[in-house]
Amino acid sequence: MSKKVEVLWLCQEDVIAAGGLDMATIVDDVEEVFRLYAARDYALPKKVSLEWGDDPPPGEQRNHVNLMPGYIGGRFNVAGLKAIASFPRNPFRHNLPRASALIVLHDVEVGLPLVVMDGTLISAMRTGAVSGVGAKYLAREDVTEVGLIGAGVQSRTQLMALRVTRPSVQQATVFDIRRDRSEAFAAEMSERLGLDIHVAASAEEVARGAEILVTATTNIAEPIVRHGWLAPGSFYAHVSGYECEYDVIRHASKVLVDDWDLVKARMYSTVAYMWRDGEFADDDLYAEFGEVVGGQKPGRENDQEVIIFSPIGLALHDVAVASCIYQTAVTKEMGQKVPLWDSPLWM
Ligand SMILES: NC(=O)c1ccc[n+]([C@@H]2O[C@H](COP(=O)([O-])OP(=O)(O)OC[C@H]3O[C@@H](n4cnc5c(N)ncnc54)[C@H](O)[C@@H]3O)[C@@H](O)[C@H]2O)c1
C-alpha cells in the first residue's frame, strides 16, 4: 500500500481566492474563537520570540521571528503554528512589508502536516477582526468616526473590521509620522471602503474626541496618546507596543486584554510595562475579552465608559482562520500539492 503523503501549498493569491479578504466571515470566526477560549477549549503555549544580532538604534524595534503554536476546538478542531517575522524597517529600507508569515496546520488524528500557507494576510486580517469584535462589545453603537494612529498594514484591516461590526462608521482620520504613508492609506482605504478619510497633522488631532481610537504603530520610544485626550464613551484598541501614557490606562473605566499571561510574558505593550513597573496589578484588569464574549462579564455598560482593549495576538485566531481558508481551498481544489514523502523512510 502506498504511503505517499502530500502537503498543500497556498500562496497569498490562493488565500485571497479562498476568502482571505472576507472580513465579515473572519470577524465571525474570531468571535467564535473567543467563545471557545471562554469555554477553555484550546491549548495555547507561550509565544517564542527569536532574536539575534546587534541591538537596533535606541527607540527602534528589534527584528524578530515569533513562533506561535495553538490548538482550538469546537467547529475548528485544528492545531497549527504561525511563524511570523517582524522587520520594522522593511517598508522604508527594502520596499517590503514589516511582517511576513507562514502558517502550518496539522491533522489532529495522525499529526501529519496538511498545509503550508501564506500567513501574512491571515495574521493582518485576524488582528483587524479582533478589534472589530472588540468594538461590537465595547464601543458605543452609534459611532460614526474612527481615529487611526499608524497608517500601515494593521490599520487597514482594523478599519475593514470596524466597518463590519460598526456599519454606522462613515469617516476616519489617520496620522502617521510619515505623511506619505497617511496619504497612501487615505487614498486606498477611502476607495476600498467608501469612507471619507482625512489625513491629520498630529496624533493629538486624531485621538482627541475620537469615538473609536486605534493605535497600530511600530513606536516604542515615547508614548503617543496622552492622558486627557480620550473622550468619555470612547473605545480604544491599543494594538501594539508603547502607544499611550500610563495615565491613559490608569484612568480608563475598563481595561481588557486577550490573554493576560501572554501579555505579561511577551512584555511588549503599555499595560505589560505598567505591570512590570508595579503600576498595574492583576486585579486592575477588568477581563480577558473571551469572558465578555462568553457572557461571563458585561462589556460596555453605559455611554460614558472609556474602554481600552489591548490584545497581544493569539495563535488560536491564526489557526482558526487558516483552517477555514484551507477547507475552502480543498473543496475548490485550489493550491499546489507538494510531496512530503513517497513512503516514509523509517517507521
Ligand atoms: N496585537 C496584535 O495582535 C498585533 C498583530 C499584528 C501586529 N501588531 C503590531 O502592530 C504594529 C503595526 O504593524 P503593521 O504591520 O501595521 O506595521 P507597518 O510597518 O505596516 O506600519 C506601522 C506604521 O506605524 C508608523 N509609526 C511608527 N511610529 C509612529 C508614531 N510614533 N506615530 C505614528 N505613526 C507611527 C510607521 O511609520 C508605519 O507606517 C507592529 O508593532 C506589530 O507588532 C500587533
Tab-separated table of C-alpha atoms and ligand atoms in Angstrom:
chain	number	residue	atom	x	y	z
A	1	MET	CA	0.000	0.000	0.000
A	2	SER	CA	1.360	3.445	-0.965
A	3	LYS	CA	2.300	5.633	1.983
A	4	LYS	CA	2.639	8.736	-0.190
A	5	VAL	CA	1.833	11.939	1.696
A	6	GLU	CA	1.234	15.312	0.101
A	7	VAL	CA	1.047	18.738	1.699
A	8	LEU	CA	-0.966	21.587	0.214
A	9	TRP	CA	0.832	24.844	-0.548
A	10	LEU	CA	-1.328	28.008	-0.579
A	11	CYS	CA	0.249	31.288	-1.663
A	12	GLN	CA	-1.236	34.720	-0.908
A	13	GLU	CA	-3.338	34.678	-4.087
A	14	ASP	CA	-4.793	31.269	-3.157
A	15	VAL	CA	-5.568	32.564	0.343
A	16	ILE	CA	-7.400	35.552	-1.148
A	17	ALA	CA	-9.331	33.367	-3.607
A	18	ALA	CA	-10.366	31.117	-0.697
A	19	GLY	CA	-11.801	34.012	1.345
A	20	GLY	CA	-8.738	35.697	2.845
A	21	LEU	CA	-10.214	39.191	2.377
A	22	ASP	CA	-13.721	38.276	3.516
A	23	MET	CA	-13.665	40.318	6.716
A	24	ALA	CA	-17.277	39.614	7.712
A	25	THR	CA	-16.598	35.867	7.827
A	26	ILE	CA	-13.256	36.320	9.586
A	27	VAL	CA	-14.931	38.509	12.241
A	28	ASP	CA	-17.406	35.654	12.884
A	29	ASP	CA	-14.579	33.119	13.126
A	30	VAL	CA	-12.592	35.319	15.503
A	31	GLU	CA	-15.641	35.868	17.725
A	32	GLU	CA	-16.258	32.105	17.847
A	33	VAL	CA	-12.639	31.570	18.937
A	34	PHE	CA	-13.171	33.984	21.855
A	35	ARG	CA	-16.252	31.931	22.832
A	36	LEU	CA	-14.191	28.715	22.756
A	37	TYR	CA	-11.461	30.480	24.713
A	38	ALA	CA	-14.031	31.278	27.423
A	39	ALA	CA	-15.053	27.597	27.418
A	40	ARG	CA	-11.332	26.651	27.765
A	41	ASP	CA	-11.489	24.549	24.596
A	42	TYR	CA	-7.968	25.356	23.451
A	43	ALA	CA	-4.253	24.826	24.015
A	44	LEU	CA	-2.020	27.874	23.855
A	45	PRO	CA	1.674	27.643	24.777
A	46	LYS	CA	3.562	30.910	25.140
A	47	LYS	CA	4.972	32.578	22.030
A	48	VAL	CA	8.677	32.100	21.381
A	49	SER	CA	10.419	35.231	20.167
A	50	LEU	CA	13.599	34.529	18.218
A	51	GLU	CA	16.023	37.468	18.194
A	52	TRP	CA	19.628	37.718	17.126
A	53	GLY	CA	22.326	40.161	16.103
A	54	ASP	CA	23.167	43.661	17.281
A	55	ASP	CA	20.746	45.871	19.177
A	56	PRO	CA	18.802	48.284	16.939
A	57	PRO	CA	19.345	52.052	17.333
A	58	PRO	CA	17.712	53.423	20.524
A	59	GLY	CA	13.937	53.811	20.207
A	60	GLU	CA	13.652	51.335	17.321
A	61	GLN	CA	12.031	47.898	17.486
A	62	ARG	CA	14.241	44.856	17.216
A	63	ASN	CA	13.857	42.467	14.273
A	64	HIS	CA	12.450	39.129	15.388
A	65	VAL	CA	10.660	35.970	14.316
A	66	ASN	CA	7.781	34.872	16.580
A	67	LEU	CA	6.776	31.222	16.716
A	68	MET	CA	3.142	30.879	17.761
A	69	PRO	CA	1.545	27.438	18.231
A	70	GLY	CA	-2.072	26.766	19.140
A	71	TYR	CA	-4.924	24.261	19.167
A	72	ILE	CA	-8.557	25.411	19.035
A	73	GLY	CA	-11.541	23.080	19.423
A	74	GLY	CA	-15.221	23.462	18.552
A	75	ARG	CA	-16.075	23.640	14.867
A	76	PHE	CA	-12.386	24.372	14.069
A	77	ASN	CA	-10.698	21.416	15.800
A	78	VAL	CA	-7.308	22.329	14.397
A	79	ALA	CA	-3.701	22.513	15.561
A	80	GLY	CA	-1.008	24.585	13.949
A	81	LEU	CA	1.767	27.097	14.111
A	82	LYS	CA	2.384	30.580	12.770
A	83	ALA	CA	5.978	31.678	12.183
A	84	ILE	CA	5.948	35.431	11.710
A	85	ALA	CA	8.903	37.708	11.073
A	86	SER	CA	8.728	41.366	12.082
A	87	PHE	CA	11.340	43.622	10.475
A	88	PRO	CA	10.069	47.138	11.216
A	89	ARG	CA	12.443	48.910	8.846
A	90	ASN	CA	11.485	46.758	5.839
A	91	PRO	CA	8.909	49.165	4.320
A	92	PHE	CA	11.365	52.064	4.352
A	93	ARG	CA	14.671	50.318	3.538
A	94	HIS	CA	13.705	47.354	1.381
A	95	ASN	CA	10.269	48.117	-0.043
A	96	LEU	CA	8.947	45.031	1.763
A	97	PRO	CA	6.209	44.643	4.370
A	98	ARG	CA	7.203	44.733	8.054
A	99	ALA	CA	5.668	41.310	8.665
A	100	SER	CA	5.889	38.095	6.670
A	101	ALA	CA	4.497	34.802	7.874
A	102	LEU	CA	3.849	31.141	7.223
A	103	ILE	CA	1.108	29.071	8.838
A	104	VAL	CA	1.355	25.270	9.064
A	105	LEU	CA	-1.730	23.216	10.040
A	106	HIS	CA	-1.577	19.627	11.288
A	107	ASP	CA	-4.103	16.806	11.149
A	108	VAL	CA	-5.413	16.305	14.701
A	109	GLU	CA	-5.764	12.492	14.377
A	110	VAL	CA	-2.374	11.472	12.976
A	111	GLY	CA	-0.405	14.694	13.222
A	112	LEU	CA	0.634	14.926	9.592
A	113	PRO	CA	1.145	18.439	8.212
A	114	LEU	CA	-1.815	19.303	5.972
A	115	VAL	CA	-0.991	22.690	4.548
A	116	VAL	CA	1.716	25.335	4.443
A	117	MET	CA	0.256	28.708	3.599
A	118	ASP	CA	0.925	32.400	3.456
A	119	GLY	CA	0.146	33.684	6.942
A	120	THR	CA	0.916	37.332	6.298
A	121	LEU	CA	-2.578	38.260	5.150
A	122	ILE	CA	-4.339	35.941	7.612
A	123	SER	CA	-2.385	37.448	10.502
A	124	ALA	CA	-3.304	41.000	9.490
A	125	MET	CA	-6.964	40.098	8.885
A	126	ARG	CA	-7.371	38.357	12.241
A	127	THR	CA	-5.721	41.262	14.057
A	128	GLY	CA	-8.220	43.652	12.488
A	129	ALA	CA	-11.062	41.268	13.283
A	130	VAL	CA	-10.081	41.106	16.973
A	131	SER	CA	-10.571	44.880	17.281
A	132	GLY	CA	-13.737	44.623	15.201
A	133	VAL	CA	-15.207	42.087	17.617
A	134	GLY	CA	-13.865	44.271	20.434
A	135	ALA	CA	-15.900	47.198	19.095
A	136	LYS	CA	-19.018	45.030	18.852
A	137	TYR	CA	-18.993	44.505	22.631
A	138	LEU	CA	-17.064	47.531	23.897
A	139	ALA	CA	-17.781	50.513	21.605
A	140	ARG	CA	-20.918	52.639	21.549
A	141	GLU	CA	-23.426	51.540	18.937
A	142	ASP	CA	-23.861	54.901	17.243
A	143	VAL	CA	-20.214	55.682	16.379
A	144	THR	CA	-19.651	57.441	13.070
A	145	GLU	CA	-15.918	58.166	13.162
A	146	VAL	CA	-12.717	56.194	13.713
A	147	GLY	CA	-9.301	57.671	14.530
A	148	LEU	CA	-6.226	55.714	13.461
A	149	ILE	CA	-2.650	56.348	14.571
A	150	GLY	CA	-0.248	54.494	12.269
A	151	ALA	CA	-1.041	54.094	8.582
A	152	GLY	CA	0.419	50.653	7.999
A	153	VAL	CA	-0.916	47.192	7.216
A	154	GLN	CA	-2.709	46.651	10.540
A	155	SER	CA	-4.580	49.948	10.372
A	156	ARG	CA	-6.008	48.838	7.035
A	157	THR	CA	-7.523	45.661	8.464
A	158	GLN	CA	-8.578	47.465	11.652
A	159	LEU	CA	-10.710	49.809	9.581
A	160	MET	CA	-12.096	46.968	7.454
A	161	ALA	CA	-13.244	45.109	10.572
A	162	LEU	CA	-14.641	48.172	12.345
A	163	ARG	CA	-16.788	48.812	9.275
A	164	VAL	CA	-18.204	45.287	9.621
A	165	THR	CA	-19.154	45.499	13.294
A	166	ARG	CA	-19.985	49.224	13.368
A	167	PRO	CA	-21.510	49.923	9.927
A	168	SER	CA	-22.543	53.400	11.136
A	169	VAL	CA	-18.895	54.468	10.712
A	170	GLN	CA	-18.692	56.943	7.832
A	171	GLN	CA	-15.425	58.769	8.436
A	172	ALA	CA	-11.879	58.105	9.547
A	173	THR	CA	-8.940	60.290	10.475
A	174	VAL	CA	-5.402	58.966	10.186
A	175	PHE	CA	-1.979	60.107	11.394
A	176	ASP	CA	1.411	58.545	10.695
A	177	ILE	CA	4.834	60.053	11.419
A	178	ARG	CA	5.435	59.518	7.691
A	179	ARG	CA	2.859	61.712	5.970
A	180	ASP	CA	3.216	59.871	2.648
A	181	ARG	CA	2.016	56.692	4.430
A	182	SER	CA	-1.086	58.524	5.703
A	183	GLU	CA	-1.837	59.883	2.242
A	184	ALA	CA	-1.443	56.488	0.552
A	185	PHE	CA	-3.635	54.956	3.273
A	186	ALA	CA	-6.376	57.559	2.826
A	187	ALA	CA	-6.407	57.174	-0.977
A	188	GLU	CA	-6.538	53.365	-0.880
A	189	MET	CA	-8.920	52.820	2.012
A	190	SER	CA	-11.420	55.529	1.119
A	191	GLU	CA	-11.874	53.806	-2.225
A	192	ARG	CA	-11.925	50.283	-0.777
A	193	LEU	CA	-14.466	51.070	1.955
A	194	GLY	CA	-16.323	54.085	0.565
A	195	LEU	CA	-15.334	56.171	3.592
A	196	ASP	CA	-14.352	59.774	3.944
A	197	ILE	CA	-10.726	59.638	5.243
A	198	HIS	CA	-8.950	62.737	6.475
A	199	VAL	CA	-5.152	62.967	6.971
A	200	ALA	CA	-4.385	64.590	10.324
A	201	ALA	CA	-1.372	66.706	11.208
A	202	SER	CA	-0.815	65.140	14.638
A	203	ALA	CA	-1.677	62.175	16.829
A	204	GLU	CA	-3.479	64.552	19.162
A	205	GLU	CA	-5.789	65.694	16.368
A	206	VAL	CA	-6.754	62.034	15.796
A	207	ALA	CA	-7.115	60.966	19.412
A	208	ARG	CA	-8.876	63.950	20.970
A	209	GLY	CA	-12.563	63.241	20.905
A	210	ALA	CA	-12.288	60.043	18.784
A	211	GLU	CA	-15.263	57.721	19.322
A	212	ILE	CA	-13.097	54.743	18.387
A	213	LEU	CA	-9.328	55.136	18.530
A	214	VAL	CA	-6.831	52.615	17.152
A	215	THR	CA	-3.074	52.750	17.630
A	216	ALA	CA	-1.202	50.283	15.404
A	217	THR	CA	2.329	51.610	15.107
A	218	THR	CA	5.893	50.380	15.387
A	219	ASN	CA	6.536	53.005	18.067
A	220	ILE	CA	8.486	52.029	21.193
A	221	ALA	CA	10.098	55.374	22.034
A	222	GLU	CA	7.842	57.952	23.701
A	223	PRO	CA	4.201	57.098	24.382
A	224	ILE	CA	1.926	58.568	21.721
A	225	VAL	CA	-1.530	59.001	23.285
A	226	ARG	CA	-1.583	61.382	26.249
A	227	HIS	CA	-3.801	61.482	29.316
A	228	GLY	CA	-6.830	63.701	28.768
A	229	TRP	CA	-7.161	63.067	25.043
A	230	LEU	CA	-9.694	60.211	25.207
A	231	ALA	CA	-13.318	61.337	25.177
A	232	PRO	CA	-15.976	59.940	27.545
A	233	GLY	CA	-17.648	56.972	25.873
A	234	SER	CA	-14.685	56.130	23.651
A	235	PHE	CA	-13.318	52.703	22.780
A	236	TYR	CA	-9.545	52.489	22.345
A	237	ALA	CA	-7.959	49.490	20.572
A	238	HIS	CA	-4.306	49.561	21.650
A	239	VAL	CA	-2.859	47.102	19.124
A	240	SER	CA	0.874	47.381	19.514
A	241	GLY	CA	3.787	48.480	21.731
A	242	TYR	CA	4.272	51.587	23.874
A	243	GLU	CA	1.391	53.585	22.482
A	244	CYS	CA	-0.074	55.536	25.403
A	245	GLU	CA	0.939	57.109	28.689
A	246	TYR	CA	0.397	55.045	31.810
A	247	ASP	CA	-2.153	57.627	32.944
A	248	VAL	CA	-4.366	56.837	29.948
A	249	ILE	CA	-4.709	53.268	31.176
A	250	ARG	CA	-4.917	54.303	34.819
A	251	HIS	CA	-7.948	56.500	34.125
A	252	ALA	CA	-9.841	54.077	31.865
A	253	SER	CA	-13.156	52.681	33.103
A	254	LYS	CA	-12.255	49.168	31.912
A	255	VAL	CA	-9.034	47.605	30.606
A	256	LEU	CA	-9.167	44.289	28.757
A	257	VAL	CA	-6.635	42.051	27.038
A	258	ASP	CA	-6.971	38.818	25.079
A	259	ASP	CA	-4.734	36.644	27.329
A	260	TRP	CA	-3.177	38.227	30.419
A	261	ASP	CA	-0.436	35.591	30.879
A	262	LEU	CA	0.679	36.012	27.267
A	263	VAL	CA	0.611	39.815	27.544
A	264	LYS	CA	2.875	39.664	30.605
A	265	ALA	CA	5.172	37.035	29.073
A	266	ARG	CA	5.624	38.924	25.799
A	267	MET	CA	6.283	42.225	27.643
A	268	TYR	CA	5.582	44.376	24.623
A	269	SER	CA	2.671	46.724	25.329
A	270	THR	CA	1.907	49.648	27.646
A	271	VAL	CA	-0.210	47.590	30.032
A	272	ALA	CA	2.552	44.955	30.290
A	273	TYR	CA	5.175	47.626	31.047
A	274	MET	CA	2.875	49.020	33.748
A	275	TRP	CA	2.531	45.574	35.330
A	276	ARG	CA	6.333	45.139	35.223
A	277	ASP	CA	6.776	48.546	36.889
A	278	GLY	CA	4.260	47.745	39.634
A	279	GLU	CA	1.798	50.301	38.216
A	280	PHE	CA	-0.917	47.828	37.173
A	281	ALA	CA	-1.904	44.832	39.310
A	282	ASP	CA	-3.550	41.630	38.114
A	283	ASP	CA	-6.724	42.855	39.842
A	284	ASP	CA	-6.721	46.070	37.807
A	285	LEU	CA	-7.526	44.075	34.673
A	286	TYR	CA	-11.288	44.139	34.080
A	287	ALA	CA	-11.352	40.954	31.997
A	288	GLU	CA	-9.835	38.798	29.335
A	289	PHE	CA	-12.035	39.605	26.368
A	290	GLY	CA	-13.248	35.991	25.990
A	291	GLU	CA	-15.067	36.429	29.311
A	292	VAL	CA	-17.133	39.207	27.718
A	293	VAL	CA	-17.856	37.277	24.514
A	294	GLY	CA	-18.652	34.173	26.588
A	295	GLY	CA	-21.167	36.160	28.679
A	296	GLN	CA	-19.290	35.870	31.994
A	297	LYS	CA	-18.766	39.640	32.294
A	298	PRO	CA	-20.608	42.574	30.734
A	299	GLY	CA	-18.931	44.613	28.001
A	300	ARG	CA	-19.913	48.265	27.688
A	301	GLU	CA	-22.475	49.221	30.314
A	302	ASN	CA	-23.102	52.898	29.539
A	303	ASP	CA	-22.253	55.687	27.083
A	304	GLN	CA	-19.682	57.316	29.348
A	305	GLU	CA	-17.209	54.493	29.910
A	306	VAL	CA	-13.726	54.782	28.407
A	307	ILE	CA	-12.770	51.212	27.477
A	308	ILE	CA	-9.297	50.066	26.430
A	309	PHE	CA	-8.671	46.728	24.731
A	310	SER	CA	-5.003	45.757	24.338
A	311	PRO	CA	-4.654	42.332	22.672
A	312	ILE	CA	-1.239	40.721	22.216
A	313	GLY	CA	-2.473	38.396	19.444
A	314	LEU	CA	-3.428	34.731	19.801
A	315	ALA	CA	-2.248	31.866	17.605
A	316	LEU	CA	-5.761	30.473	18.133
A	317	HIS	CA	-7.114	33.105	15.768
A	318	ASP	CA	-4.448	32.407	13.155
A	319	VAL	CA	-5.060	28.670	13.060
A	320	ALA	CA	-8.858	29.018	13.157
A	321	VAL	CA	-8.982	31.457	10.240
A	322	ALA	CA	-6.331	29.454	8.367
A	323	SER	CA	-8.313	26.233	8.805
A	324	CYS	CA	-11.468	27.791	7.282
A	325	ILE	CA	-9.450	29.039	4.316
A	326	TYR	CA	-7.763	25.654	3.971
A	327	GLN	CA	-11.151	23.873	3.936
A	328	THR	CA	-12.388	26.174	1.173
A	329	ALA	CA	-9.204	25.622	-0.817
A	330	VAL	CA	-9.591	21.841	-0.528
A	331	THR	CA	-13.255	21.978	-1.587
A	332	LYS	CA	-12.419	24.165	-4.591
A	333	GLU	CA	-9.245	22.192	-5.435
A	334	MET	CA	-7.028	25.243	-5.116
A	335	GLY	CA	-3.288	25.484	-4.421
A	336	GLN	CA	-0.456	23.137	-5.212
A	337	LYS	CA	0.047	19.690	-3.727
A	338	VAL	CA	3.695	19.014	-2.916
A	339	PRO	CA	5.045	15.642	-1.753
A	340	LEU	CA	6.211	15.205	1.834
A	341	TRP	CA	7.419	11.689	1.008
A	342	ASP	CA	6.592	8.851	-1.375
A	343	SER	CA	6.923	6.492	1.528
A	344	PRO	CA	8.336	7.291	4.988
A	345	LEU	CA	11.955	6.162	5.212
A	346	TRP	CA	11.592	4.827	8.772
A	347	MET	CA	8.697	3.889	10.984
B	1	LIG	N1	-1.641	42.847	18.888
B	1	LIG	C1	-1.569	42.101	17.807
B	1	LIG	O1	-2.220	41.052	17.700
B	1	LIG	C2	-0.723	42.533	16.663
B	1	LIG	C3	-0.797	41.813	15.461
B	1	LIG	C4	-0.055	42.247	14.373
B	1	LIG	C5	0.775	43.361	14.502
B	1	LIG	N2	0.861	44.003	15.687
B	1	LIG	C6	1.730	45.164	15.836
B	1	LIG	O2	1.156	46.242	15.113
B	1	LIG	C7	2.191	47.167	14.776
B	1	LIG	C8	1.946	47.713	13.378
B	1	LIG	O3	2.075	46.672	12.433
B	1	LIG	P1	1.956	46.978	10.868
B	1	LIG	O4	2.017	45.654	10.197
B	1	LIG	O5	0.819	47.866	10.614
B	1	LIG	O6	3.330	47.748	10.628
B	1	LIG	P2	3.648	48.767	9.435
B	1	LIG	O7	5.121	48.897	9.387
B	1	LIG	O8	2.902	48.358	8.215
B	1	LIG	O9	3.005	50.132	9.945
B	1	LIG	C9	3.418	50.784	11.122
B	1	LIG	C10	3.273	52.272	10.903
B	1	LIG	O10	3.476	52.946	12.158
B	1	LIG	C11	4.066	54.187	11.852
B	1	LIG	N3	4.597	54.783	13.071
B	1	LIG	C12	5.708	54.422	13.769
B	1	LIG	N4	5.836	55.214	14.850
B	1	LIG	C13	4.770	56.069	14.846
B	1	LIG	C14	4.345	57.119	15.705
B	1	LIG	N5	5.038	57.440	16.805
B	1	LIG	N6	3.218	57.798	15.395
B	1	LIG	C15	2.502	57.483	14.278
B	1	LIG	N7	2.863	56.507	13.416
B	1	LIG	C16	3.979	55.801	13.713
B	1	LIG	C17	5.102	53.838	10.796
B	1	LIG	O11	5.524	54.977	10.070
B	1	LIG	C18	4.311	52.840	9.925
B	1	LIG	O12	3.652	53.470	8.849
B	1	LIG	C19	3.522	46.404	14.921
B	1	LIG	O13	4.261	46.938	16.003
B	1	LIG	C20	3.108	44.979	15.216
B	1	LIG	O14	3.985	44.336	16.099
B	1	LIG	C21	0.115	43.628	16.763
